mmCIF file of C-alpha atoms in Angstrom:
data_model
loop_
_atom_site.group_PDB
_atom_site.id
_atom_site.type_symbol
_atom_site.label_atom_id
_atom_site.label_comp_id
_atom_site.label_asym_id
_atom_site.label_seq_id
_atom_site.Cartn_x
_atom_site.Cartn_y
_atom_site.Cartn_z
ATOM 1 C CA UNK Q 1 37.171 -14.213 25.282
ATOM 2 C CA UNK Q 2 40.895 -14.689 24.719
ATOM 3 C CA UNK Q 3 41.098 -16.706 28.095
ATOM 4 C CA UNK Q 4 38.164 -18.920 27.228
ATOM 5 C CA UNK Q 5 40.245 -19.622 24.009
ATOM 6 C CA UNK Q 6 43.386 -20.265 25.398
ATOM 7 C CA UNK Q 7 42.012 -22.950 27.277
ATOM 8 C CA UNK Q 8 40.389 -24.506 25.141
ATOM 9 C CA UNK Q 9 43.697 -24.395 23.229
ATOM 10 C CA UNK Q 10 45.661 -25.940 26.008
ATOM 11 C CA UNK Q 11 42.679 -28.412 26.849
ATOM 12 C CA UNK Q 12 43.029 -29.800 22.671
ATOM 13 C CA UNK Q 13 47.345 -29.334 23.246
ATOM 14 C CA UNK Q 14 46.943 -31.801 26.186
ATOM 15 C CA UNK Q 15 44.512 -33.909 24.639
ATOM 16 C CA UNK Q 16 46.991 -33.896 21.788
ATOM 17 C CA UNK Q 17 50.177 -34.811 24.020
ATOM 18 C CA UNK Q 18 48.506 -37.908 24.788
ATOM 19 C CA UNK Q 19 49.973 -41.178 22.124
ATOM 20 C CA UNK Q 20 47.156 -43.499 23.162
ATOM 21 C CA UNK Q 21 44.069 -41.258 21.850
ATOM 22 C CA UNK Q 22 43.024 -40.865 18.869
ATOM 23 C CA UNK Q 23 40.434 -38.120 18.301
ATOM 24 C CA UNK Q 24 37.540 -40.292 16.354
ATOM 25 C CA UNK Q 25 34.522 -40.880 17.956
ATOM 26 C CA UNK Q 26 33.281 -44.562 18.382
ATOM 27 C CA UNK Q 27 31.656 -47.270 20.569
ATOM 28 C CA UNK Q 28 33.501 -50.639 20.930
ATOM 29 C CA UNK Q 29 31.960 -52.638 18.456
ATOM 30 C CA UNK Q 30 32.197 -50.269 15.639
ATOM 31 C CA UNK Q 31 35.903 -49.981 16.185
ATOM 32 C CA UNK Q 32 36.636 -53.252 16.603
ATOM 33 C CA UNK Q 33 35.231 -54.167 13.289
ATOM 34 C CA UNK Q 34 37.205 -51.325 11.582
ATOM 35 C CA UNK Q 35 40.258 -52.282 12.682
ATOM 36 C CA UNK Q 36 39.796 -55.884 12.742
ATOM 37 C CA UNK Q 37 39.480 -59.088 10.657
ATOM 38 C CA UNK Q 38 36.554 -60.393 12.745
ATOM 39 C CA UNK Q 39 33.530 -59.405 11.039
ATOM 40 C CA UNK Q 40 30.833 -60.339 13.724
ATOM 41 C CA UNK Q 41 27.255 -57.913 14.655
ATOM 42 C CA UNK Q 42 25.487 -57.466 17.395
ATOM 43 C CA UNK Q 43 26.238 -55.955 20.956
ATOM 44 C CA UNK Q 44 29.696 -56.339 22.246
ATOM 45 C CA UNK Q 45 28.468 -59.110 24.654
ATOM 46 C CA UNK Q 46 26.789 -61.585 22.353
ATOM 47 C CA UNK Q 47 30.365 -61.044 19.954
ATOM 48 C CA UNK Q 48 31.651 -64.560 21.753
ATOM 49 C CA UNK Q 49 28.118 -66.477 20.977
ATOM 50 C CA UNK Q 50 27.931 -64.972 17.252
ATOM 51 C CA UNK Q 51 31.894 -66.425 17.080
ATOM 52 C CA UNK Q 52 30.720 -69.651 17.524
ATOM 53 C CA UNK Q 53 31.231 -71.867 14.031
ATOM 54 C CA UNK Q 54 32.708 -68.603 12.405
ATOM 55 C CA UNK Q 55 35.688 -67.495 13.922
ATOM 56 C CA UNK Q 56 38.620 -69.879 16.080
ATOM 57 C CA UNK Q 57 37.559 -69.135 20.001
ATOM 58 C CA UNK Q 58 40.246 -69.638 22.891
ATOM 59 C CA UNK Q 59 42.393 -68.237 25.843
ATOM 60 C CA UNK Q 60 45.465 -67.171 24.485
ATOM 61 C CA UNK Q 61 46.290 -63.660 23.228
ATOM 62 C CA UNK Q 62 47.196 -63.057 19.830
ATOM 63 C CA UNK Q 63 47.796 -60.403 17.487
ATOM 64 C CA UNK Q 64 44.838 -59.164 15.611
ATOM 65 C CA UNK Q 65 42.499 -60.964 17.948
ATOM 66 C CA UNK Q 66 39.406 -59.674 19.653
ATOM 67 C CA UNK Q 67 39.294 -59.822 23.346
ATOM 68 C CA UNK Q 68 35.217 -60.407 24.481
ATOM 69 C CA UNK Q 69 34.030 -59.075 27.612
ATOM 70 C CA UNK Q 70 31.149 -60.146 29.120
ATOM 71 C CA UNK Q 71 28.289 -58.048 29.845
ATOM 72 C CA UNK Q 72 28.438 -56.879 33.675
ATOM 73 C CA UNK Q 73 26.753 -54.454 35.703
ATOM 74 C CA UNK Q 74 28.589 -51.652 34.528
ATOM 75 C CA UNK Q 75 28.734 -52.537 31.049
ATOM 76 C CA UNK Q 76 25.710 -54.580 30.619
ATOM 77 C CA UNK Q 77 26.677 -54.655 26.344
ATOM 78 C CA UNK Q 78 29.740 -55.722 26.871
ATOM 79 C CA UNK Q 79 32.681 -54.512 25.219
ATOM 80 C CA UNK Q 80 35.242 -55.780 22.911
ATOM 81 C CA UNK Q 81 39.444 -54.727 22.221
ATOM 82 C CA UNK Q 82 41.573 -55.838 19.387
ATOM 83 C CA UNK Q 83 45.229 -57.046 20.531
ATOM 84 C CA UNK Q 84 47.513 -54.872 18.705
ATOM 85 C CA UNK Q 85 50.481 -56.495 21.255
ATOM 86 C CA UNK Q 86 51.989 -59.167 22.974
ATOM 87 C CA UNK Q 87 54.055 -58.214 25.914
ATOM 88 C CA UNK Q 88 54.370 -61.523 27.518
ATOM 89 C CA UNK Q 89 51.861 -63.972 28.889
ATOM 90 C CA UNK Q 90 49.723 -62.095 31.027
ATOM 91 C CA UNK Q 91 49.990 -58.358 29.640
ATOM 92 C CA UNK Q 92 49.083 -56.747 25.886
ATOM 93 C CA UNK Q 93 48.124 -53.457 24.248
ATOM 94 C CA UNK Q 94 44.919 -53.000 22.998
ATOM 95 C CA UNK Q 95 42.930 -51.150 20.932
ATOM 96 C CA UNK Q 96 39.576 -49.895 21.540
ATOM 97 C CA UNK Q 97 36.835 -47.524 22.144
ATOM 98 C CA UNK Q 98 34.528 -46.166 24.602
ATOM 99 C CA UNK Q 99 36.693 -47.321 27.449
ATOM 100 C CA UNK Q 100 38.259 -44.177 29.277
ATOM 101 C CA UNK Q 101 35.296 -42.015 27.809
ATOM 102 C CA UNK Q 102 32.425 -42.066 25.939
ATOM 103 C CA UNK Q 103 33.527 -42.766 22.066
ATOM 104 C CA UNK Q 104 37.301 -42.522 22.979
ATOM 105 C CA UNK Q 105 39.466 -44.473 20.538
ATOM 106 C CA UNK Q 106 42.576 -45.481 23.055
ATOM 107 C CA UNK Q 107 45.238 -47.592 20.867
ATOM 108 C CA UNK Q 108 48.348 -49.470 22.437
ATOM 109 C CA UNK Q 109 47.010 -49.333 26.091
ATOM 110 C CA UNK Q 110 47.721 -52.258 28.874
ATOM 111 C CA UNK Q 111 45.313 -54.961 29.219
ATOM 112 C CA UNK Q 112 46.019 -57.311 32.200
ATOM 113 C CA UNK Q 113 45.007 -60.846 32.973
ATOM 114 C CA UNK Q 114 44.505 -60.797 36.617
ATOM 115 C CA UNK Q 115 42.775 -64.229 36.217
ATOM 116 C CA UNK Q 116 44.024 -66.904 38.988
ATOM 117 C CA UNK Q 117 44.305 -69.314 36.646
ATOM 118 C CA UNK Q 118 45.851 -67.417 33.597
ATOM 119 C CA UNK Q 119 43.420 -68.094 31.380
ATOM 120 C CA UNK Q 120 42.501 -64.524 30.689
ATOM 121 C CA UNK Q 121 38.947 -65.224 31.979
ATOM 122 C CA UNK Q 122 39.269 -61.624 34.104
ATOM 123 C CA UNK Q 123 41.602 -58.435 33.442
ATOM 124 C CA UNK Q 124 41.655 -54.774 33.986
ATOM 125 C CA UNK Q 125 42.266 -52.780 31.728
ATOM 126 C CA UNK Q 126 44.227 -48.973 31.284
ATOM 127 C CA UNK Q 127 41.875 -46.099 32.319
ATOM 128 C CA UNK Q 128 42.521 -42.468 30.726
ATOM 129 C CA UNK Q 129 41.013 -40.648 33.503
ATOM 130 C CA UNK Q 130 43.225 -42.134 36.441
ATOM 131 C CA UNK Q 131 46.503 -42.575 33.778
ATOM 132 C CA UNK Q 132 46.758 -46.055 35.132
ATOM 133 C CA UNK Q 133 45.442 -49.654 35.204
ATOM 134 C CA UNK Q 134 41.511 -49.069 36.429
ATOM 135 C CA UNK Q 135 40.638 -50.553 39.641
ATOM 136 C CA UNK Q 136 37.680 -52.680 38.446
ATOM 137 C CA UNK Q 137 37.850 -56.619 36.866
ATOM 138 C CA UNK Q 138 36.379 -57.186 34.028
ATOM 139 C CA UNK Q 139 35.334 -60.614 33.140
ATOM 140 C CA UNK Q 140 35.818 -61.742 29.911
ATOM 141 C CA UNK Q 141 35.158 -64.738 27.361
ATOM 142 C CA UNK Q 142 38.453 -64.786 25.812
ATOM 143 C CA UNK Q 143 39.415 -64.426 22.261
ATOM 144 C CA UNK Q 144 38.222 -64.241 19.120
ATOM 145 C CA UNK Q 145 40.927 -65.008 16.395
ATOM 146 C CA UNK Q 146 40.602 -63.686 12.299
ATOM 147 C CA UNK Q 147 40.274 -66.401 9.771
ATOM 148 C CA UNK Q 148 43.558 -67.648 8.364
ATOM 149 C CA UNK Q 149 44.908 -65.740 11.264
ATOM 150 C CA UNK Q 150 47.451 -68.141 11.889
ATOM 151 C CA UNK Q 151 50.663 -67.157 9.840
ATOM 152 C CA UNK Q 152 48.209 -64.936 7.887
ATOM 153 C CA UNK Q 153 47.856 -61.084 7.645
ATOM 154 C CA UNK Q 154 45.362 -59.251 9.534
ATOM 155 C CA UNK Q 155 44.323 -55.813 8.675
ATOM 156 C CA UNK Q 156 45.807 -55.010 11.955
ATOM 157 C CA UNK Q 157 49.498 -55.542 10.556
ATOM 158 C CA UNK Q 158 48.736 -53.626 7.532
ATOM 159 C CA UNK Q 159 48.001 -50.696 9.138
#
Protein backbone atom coordinates (compact mmCIF):
# COMPACT_ATOMS: atom_id res chain seq x y z
CA UNK A 1 0.00 0.00 0.00
CA UNK A 2 2.62 2.56 1.00
CA UNK A 3 4.49 1.89 -2.41
CA UNK A 4 1.36 2.24 -4.48
CA UNK A 5 1.10 5.67 -2.64
CA UNK A 6 4.36 6.86 -3.03
CA UNK A 7 4.01 6.68 -6.56
CA UNK A 8 1.28 8.07 -7.04
CA UNK A 9 2.86 10.85 -4.96
CA UNK A 10 5.86 11.16 -7.16
CA UNK A 11 3.64 10.63 -10.40
CA UNK A 12 1.35 14.16 -9.05
CA UNK A 13 5.22 15.76 -7.79
CA UNK A 14 6.30 15.32 -11.47
CA UNK A 15 3.18 16.27 -12.94
CA UNK A 16 3.54 19.25 -10.63
CA UNK A 17 7.29 20.13 -11.69
CA UNK A 18 6.02 20.71 -15.01
CA UNK A 19 5.27 25.06 -15.66
CA UNK A 20 3.31 24.41 -18.85
CA UNK A 21 0.33 22.21 -17.24
CA UNK A 22 -2.19 23.21 -15.57
CA UNK A 23 -4.28 20.52 -13.84
CA UNK A 24 -8.00 21.52 -15.26
CA UNK A 25 -9.58 19.36 -17.47
CA UNK A 26 -10.78 20.72 -20.93
CA UNK A 27 -11.16 20.24 -24.72
CA UNK A 28 -9.86 23.05 -27.03
CA UNK A 29 -12.78 24.95 -27.65
CA UNK A 30 -13.93 25.30 -24.16
CA UNK A 31 -10.58 26.72 -23.19
CA UNK A 32 -10.14 28.85 -25.77
CA UNK A 33 -13.30 30.66 -25.03
CA UNK A 34 -12.35 30.96 -21.31
CA UNK A 35 -9.37 32.47 -21.80
CA UNK A 36 -10.14 34.41 -24.78
CA UNK A 37 -11.98 37.45 -26.21
CA UNK A 38 -13.30 35.49 -29.21
CA UNK A 39 -16.61 34.34 -28.35
CA UNK A 40 -17.35 31.92 -31.34
CA UNK A 41 -19.41 28.02 -30.97
CA UNK A 42 -19.20 25.20 -32.65
CA UNK A 43 -16.35 22.53 -33.25
CA UNK A 44 -12.86 23.79 -33.29
CA UNK A 45 -12.80 23.42 -37.14
CA UNK A 46 -15.78 25.44 -38.27
CA UNK A 47 -14.21 28.39 -35.49
CA UNK A 48 -12.56 30.14 -38.88
CA UNK A 49 -16.09 29.95 -40.94
CA UNK A 50 -18.21 31.15 -37.74
CA UNK A 51 -15.28 34.20 -37.66
CA UNK A 52 -16.36 35.31 -40.75
CA UNK A 53 -18.23 39.01 -40.39
CA UNK A 54 -17.59 38.74 -36.52
CA UNK A 55 -14.17 38.70 -35.66
CA UNK A 56 -10.85 40.40 -37.89
CA UNK A 57 -9.35 37.05 -39.80
CA UNK A 58 -5.57 37.03 -41.05
CA UNK A 59 -1.96 35.52 -40.99
CA UNK A 60 -0.14 37.27 -38.54
CA UNK A 61 0.22 36.29 -34.86
CA UNK A 62 -0.93 38.42 -32.24
CA UNK A 63 -1.48 38.49 -28.69
CA UNK A 64 -4.81 37.32 -27.51
CA UNK A 65 -5.56 35.82 -30.88
CA UNK A 66 -6.92 32.41 -31.70
CA UNK A 67 -4.89 30.24 -33.91
CA UNK A 68 -7.60 27.81 -36.15
CA UNK A 69 -6.59 24.52 -37.19
CA UNK A 70 -8.18 22.78 -39.69
CA UNK A 71 -9.82 19.58 -39.26
CA UNK A 72 -7.34 16.66 -40.44
CA UNK A 73 -7.24 13.09 -40.16
CA UNK A 74 -6.10 13.02 -36.80
CA UNK A 75 -8.10 15.71 -35.51
CA UNK A 76 -11.03 15.66 -37.72
CA UNK A 77 -12.73 18.75 -35.12
CA UNK A 78 -10.08 20.68 -35.38
CA UNK A 79 -8.51 22.44 -32.68
CA UNK A 80 -7.93 25.92 -31.66
CA UNK A 81 -4.81 27.87 -29.26
CA UNK A 82 -4.86 31.34 -27.95
CA UNK A 83 -1.39 33.29 -28.50
CA UNK A 84 -0.34 34.23 -25.14
CA UNK A 85 3.33 35.24 -26.99
CA UNK A 86 5.22 36.64 -29.60
CA UNK A 87 8.70 35.37 -29.92
CA UNK A 88 9.48 36.61 -33.30
CA UNK A 89 7.95 35.99 -36.69
CA UNK A 90 7.69 32.46 -37.02
CA UNK A 91 7.55 31.13 -33.26
CA UNK A 92 4.85 31.91 -30.16
CA UNK A 93 3.52 30.37 -26.95
CA UNK A 94 0.27 29.18 -26.80
CA UNK A 95 -2.31 28.24 -24.77
CA UNK A 96 -4.51 25.37 -25.08
CA UNK A 97 -6.09 22.14 -24.34
CA UNK A 98 -6.37 18.65 -25.30
CA UNK A 99 -3.12 18.78 -27.18
CA UNK A 100 -0.42 16.57 -25.30
CA UNK A 101 -3.40 14.59 -23.63
CA UNK A 102 -6.81 14.24 -23.44
CA UNK A 103 -8.24 17.55 -21.52
CA UNK A 104 -4.63 18.81 -20.77
CA UNK A 105 -4.53 22.59 -20.32
CA UNK A 106 -0.69 23.32 -21.63
CA UNK A 107 -0.05 27.29 -21.30
CA UNK A 108 3.14 29.12 -22.77
CA UNK A 109 4.18 26.17 -25.08
CA UNK A 110 6.01 26.67 -28.71
CA UNK A 111 3.94 26.88 -31.69
CA UNK A 112 5.95 26.91 -34.99
CA UNK A 113 5.15 28.09 -38.47
CA UNK A 114 6.86 25.63 -40.60
CA UNK A 115 4.82 27.08 -43.55
CA UNK A 116 7.10 27.71 -46.83
CA UNK A 117 5.69 30.73 -47.32
CA UNK A 118 5.40 32.19 -43.70
CA UNK A 119 2.08 32.67 -43.68
CA UNK A 120 1.37 30.41 -40.77
CA UNK A 121 -0.84 28.23 -43.04
CA UNK A 122 1.08 24.92 -41.32
CA UNK A 123 2.97 24.57 -37.81
CA UNK A 124 3.76 22.03 -35.24
CA UNK A 125 3.19 22.46 -32.25
CA UNK A 126 4.98 21.41 -28.48
CA UNK A 127 4.02 17.81 -27.48
CA UNK A 128 4.06 16.86 -23.57
CA UNK A 129 4.67 13.31 -24.13
CA UNK A 130 7.97 13.62 -26.30
CA UNK A 131 9.03 17.17 -24.23
CA UNK A 132 9.60 18.63 -27.63
CA UNK A 133 8.14 20.12 -30.85
CA UNK A 134 5.74 16.99 -32.19
CA UNK A 135 6.72 15.54 -35.39
CA UNK A 136 3.38 16.02 -37.22
CA UNK A 137 2.13 19.47 -39.36
CA UNK A 138 -0.76 20.75 -38.64
CA UNK A 139 -2.53 22.84 -41.11
CA UNK A 140 -4.14 25.71 -40.05
CA UNK A 141 -6.51 28.73 -41.15
CA UNK A 142 -4.75 31.38 -39.40
CA UNK A 143 -5.98 33.78 -36.86
CA UNK A 144 -8.73 34.92 -35.30
CA UNK A 145 -8.21 38.41 -33.62
CA UNK A 146 -10.68 39.88 -30.39
CA UNK A 147 -12.73 42.88 -31.19
CA UNK A 148 -11.05 46.18 -30.45
CA UNK A 149 -8.05 43.98 -30.20
CA UNK A 150 -5.93 46.40 -31.70
CA UNK A 151 -4.40 48.68 -28.89
CA UNK A 152 -7.24 47.21 -26.76
CA UNK A 153 -7.20 44.81 -23.72
CA UNK A 154 -7.90 41.27 -24.04
CA UNK A 155 -8.82 39.13 -21.18
CA UNK A 156 -5.63 37.45 -21.96
CA UNK A 157 -3.53 40.52 -20.55
CA UNK A 158 -5.66 40.76 -17.58
CA UNK A 159 -4.97 37.62 -16.40
Amino acid sequence: MLRIVLSAFLSLSALLALPTAAHARLQCVTYARSVSDVQISGNARDWWGNAAGVYARGQQPSEGAVLAFRGTQAMPYGHVAVVSKIIDARHVLIDHANWSGPGLVERGVMAVDVSEAGDWSNVRVWYGPSRSLGIRQSPTFGFIYPAGSVGGASKLARR
